[in-house]
CSV table of C-alpha atoms in Angstrom, one decimal:
chain,number,residue,atom,x,y,z
A,1311,MET,CA,0.0,0.0,0.0
A,1312,GLN,CA,1.4,3.4,-1.0
A,1313,PRO,CA,1.3,6.3,1.3
A,1314,ALA,CA,-1.2,9.0,0.4
A,1315,ALA,CA,0.1,11.9,-1.6
A,1316,PRO,CA,0.1,15.2,0.3
A,1317,ILE,CA,-3.0,17.3,-0.5
A,1318,THR,CA,-2.1,20.7,-2.0
A,1319,THR,CA,-4.3,23.5,-3.0
A,1320,GLY,CA,-4.4,24.8,-6.6
A,1321,THR,CA,-2.4,27.8,-5.6
A,1322,GLU,CA,0.4,25.8,-4.1
A,1323,ALA,CA,0.6,23.5,-7.1
A,1324,GLU,CA,0.5,26.4,-9.6
A,1325,PHE,CA,3.1,28.3,-7.6
A,1326,SER,CA,5.3,25.2,-7.3
A,1327,ASP,CA,5.2,24.6,-11.1
A,1328,THR,CA,5.8,28.3,-11.8
A,1329,LEU,CA,8.7,28.4,-9.4
A,1330,LYS,CA,10.4,25.4,-11.1
A,1331,VAL,CA,10.1,27.0,-14.5
A,1332,PHE,CA,11.2,30.4,-13.1
A,1333,THR,CA,14.2,28.8,-11.4
A,1334,LYS,CA,15.4,26.9,-14.5
A,1335,ALA,CA,15.0,29.9,-16.8
A,1336,LEU,CA,16.4,32.6,-14.7
A,1337,MET,CA,18.7,31.2,-12.0
A,1338,ARG,CA,22.0,31.7,-13.7
A,1339,PRO,CA,25.0,33.9,-13.0
A,1340,GLY,CA,24.3,37.4,-14.5
A,1341,ARG,CA,20.6,37.0,-14.2
A,1342,ILE,CA,19.1,36.1,-10.9
A,1343,ASP,CA,21.8,34.8,-8.6
A,1344,ARG,CA,19.7,33.8,-5.6
A,1345,ILE,CA,16.2,33.7,-4.2
A,1346,ILE,CA,15.7,35.4,-0.8
A,1347,TYR,CA,12.9,34.4,1.5
A,1348,VAL,CA,11.4,37.4,3.3
A,1349,PRO,CA,9.0,36.2,6.0
A,1350,LEU,CA,6.0,38.1,7.3
A,1351,PRO,CA,7.0,40.8,9.9
A,1352,ASP,CA,7.4,39.7,13.5
A,1353,ALA,CA,5.8,41.6,16.4
A,1354,ALA,CA,8.7,44.0,16.8
A,1355,THR,CA,8.7,44.8,13.0
A,1356,ARG,CA,5.0,45.3,13.0
A,1357,ARG,CA,5.3,47.7,15.9
A,1358,GLU,CA,7.9,49.7,14.0
A,1359,ILE,CA,5.8,49.8,10.9
A,1360,LEU,CA,2.9,51.1,12.9
A,1361,ASN,CA,5.0,53.6,14.7
A,1362,LEU,CA,6.4,54.9,11.4
A,1363,GLN,CA,2.9,55.3,10.1
A,1364,PHE,CA,1.7,57.0,13.3
A,1365,HIS,CA,4.3,59.7,13.0
A,1366,SER,CA,2.4,61.2,10.0
A,1367,MET,CA,-1.1,60.4,11.3
A,1368,PRO,CA,-3.2,62.2,14.0
A,1369,ILE,CA,-4.3,59.2,16.0
A,1370,SER,CA,-6.5,59.2,19.1
A,1371,ASN,CA,-5.0,58.4,22.5
A,1372,GLU,CA,-7.4,55.4,22.7
A,1373,ILE,CA,-5.4,53.5,20.1
A,1374,ASP,CA,-3.6,50.6,21.8
A,1375,LEU,CA,-0.4,49.9,19.8
A,1376,ASP,CA,0.0,46.5,21.5
A,1377,GLU,CA,-3.5,45.5,20.4
A,1378,LEU,CA,-2.9,46.5,16.8
A,1379,VAL,CA,0.4,44.6,16.8
A,1380,LEU,CA,-1.5,41.5,17.8
A,1381,GLN,CA,-4.3,42.1,15.4
A,1382,THR,CA,-1.9,42.4,12.4
A,1383,GLU,CA,0.0,39.1,13.1
A,1384,THR,CA,-0.7,37.6,9.7
A,1385,TYR,CA,-0.4,40.8,7.7
A,1386,SER,CA,2.5,41.8,5.4
A,1387,GLY,CA,4.2,45.1,5.8
A,1388,ALA,CA,2.3,46.6,2.9
A,1389,GLU,CA,-1.0,45.3,4.3
A,1390,ILE,CA,-0.3,47.0,7.7
A,1391,ILE,CA,0.3,50.3,5.9
A,1392,ALA,CA,-2.9,49.8,3.9
A,1393,VAL,CA,-4.8,49.3,7.2
A,1394,CYS,CA,-3.4,52.6,8.4
A,1395,LYS,CA,-4.4,54.4,5.2
A,1396,GLU,CA,-7.8,52.8,5.2
A,1397,ALA,CA,-8.4,53.9,8.8
A,1398,ALA,CA,-7.5,57.5,7.9
A,1399,LEU,CA,-9.9,57.4,4.9
A,1400,LEU,CA,-12.7,56.1,7.1
A,1401,ALA,CA,-12.1,58.9,9.6
A,1402,LEU,CA,-12.4,61.5,6.8
A,1403,GLU,CA,-15.5,59.8,5.3
A,1404,GLU,CA,-17.1,60.0,8.7
A,1405,ASP,CA,-16.2,63.7,9.2
A,1406,ILE,CA,-14.2,65.6,6.6
A,1407,LYS,CA,-12.9,67.8,9.4
A,1408,ALA,CA,-11.8,64.9,11.6
A,1409,ASP,CA,-8.7,65.7,13.5
A,1410,ARG,CA,-8.0,62.3,14.9
A,1411,ILE,CA,-8.2,58.7,13.7
A,1412,MET,CA,-10.1,56.7,16.3
A,1413,LYS,CA,-9.9,53.0,17.4
A,1414,LYS,CA,-13.2,52.3,15.6
A,1415,HIS,CA,-11.6,53.4,12.3
A,1416,PHE,CA,-8.8,50.9,12.8
A,1417,THR,CA,-11.3,48.2,13.8
A,1418,GLN,CA,-13.3,48.8,10.6
A,1419,ALA,CA,-10.1,49.1,8.5
A,1420,LEU,CA,-9.0,45.6,9.8
A,1421,SER,CA,-12.2,44.1,8.5
A,1422,ILE,CA,-11.7,45.8,5.1
A,1423,VAL,CA,-8.0,45.1,4.6
A,1424,THR,CA,-7.5,41.4,5.3
A,1425,PRO,CA,-4.4,39.3,5.1
A,1426,ARG,CA,-3.9,38.0,1.5
A,1427,ILE,CA,-1.3,35.4,2.1
A,1428,PRO,CA,-2.9,32.1,3.1
A,1429,GLU,CA,-1.3,30.0,5.8
A,1430,SER,CA,-0.9,27.1,3.3
A,1431,LEU,CA,1.2,29.4,1.0
A,1432,MET,CA,3.3,30.6,4.0
A,1433,ARG,CA,4.0,26.9,4.9
A,1434,PHE,CA,5.0,26.3,1.2
A,1435,TYR,CA,7.4,29.2,1.3
A,1436,GLU,CA,9.0,28.0,4.5
A,1437,ASP,CA,9.2,24.4,3.3
A,1438,TYR,CA,10.8,25.6,0.0
A,1439,GLN,CA,13.3,27.7,1.9
A,1440,GLU,CA,14.3,24.8,4.1
A,1441,LYS,CA,14.6,22.3,1.2
A,1442,SER,CA,16.3,24.6,-1.3
A,1443,GLY,CA,18.6,26.4,1.1
A,1444,ILE,CA,17.5,29.8,-0.2
A,1445,HIS,CA,18.7,32.8,1.8
A,1446,THR,CA,16.5,34.3,4.5
A,1447,ILE,CA,16.3,37.9,5.6
């Protein structure tokens, strides 16, 4: 009896095939010398991204940075920035003269801007990184 083949989603299979073609075609000296795996930001990095965004945003004192760091755990850096921009737009839509972005705006923004990288794809990247020995940042 043969062991069952691992179940993969269409996205993983398509990405895997694309990566193989990409690797063969472009991984040569003078073209692309190496692939670098960049994982999602950890808590400290998410905090820094939020702090950098908050420097140019008038946020309410009710905003809990620690809570936002936890709520953005599976977000990429670009998605965290998009959450901040969406919260600002929501504040302005509510009141064009708004002088502060409130917690409710961030809560609503988090429901609009959702993480786009599925857990299965993250596992694929991590497995590929381990098996292929690609560099990690």
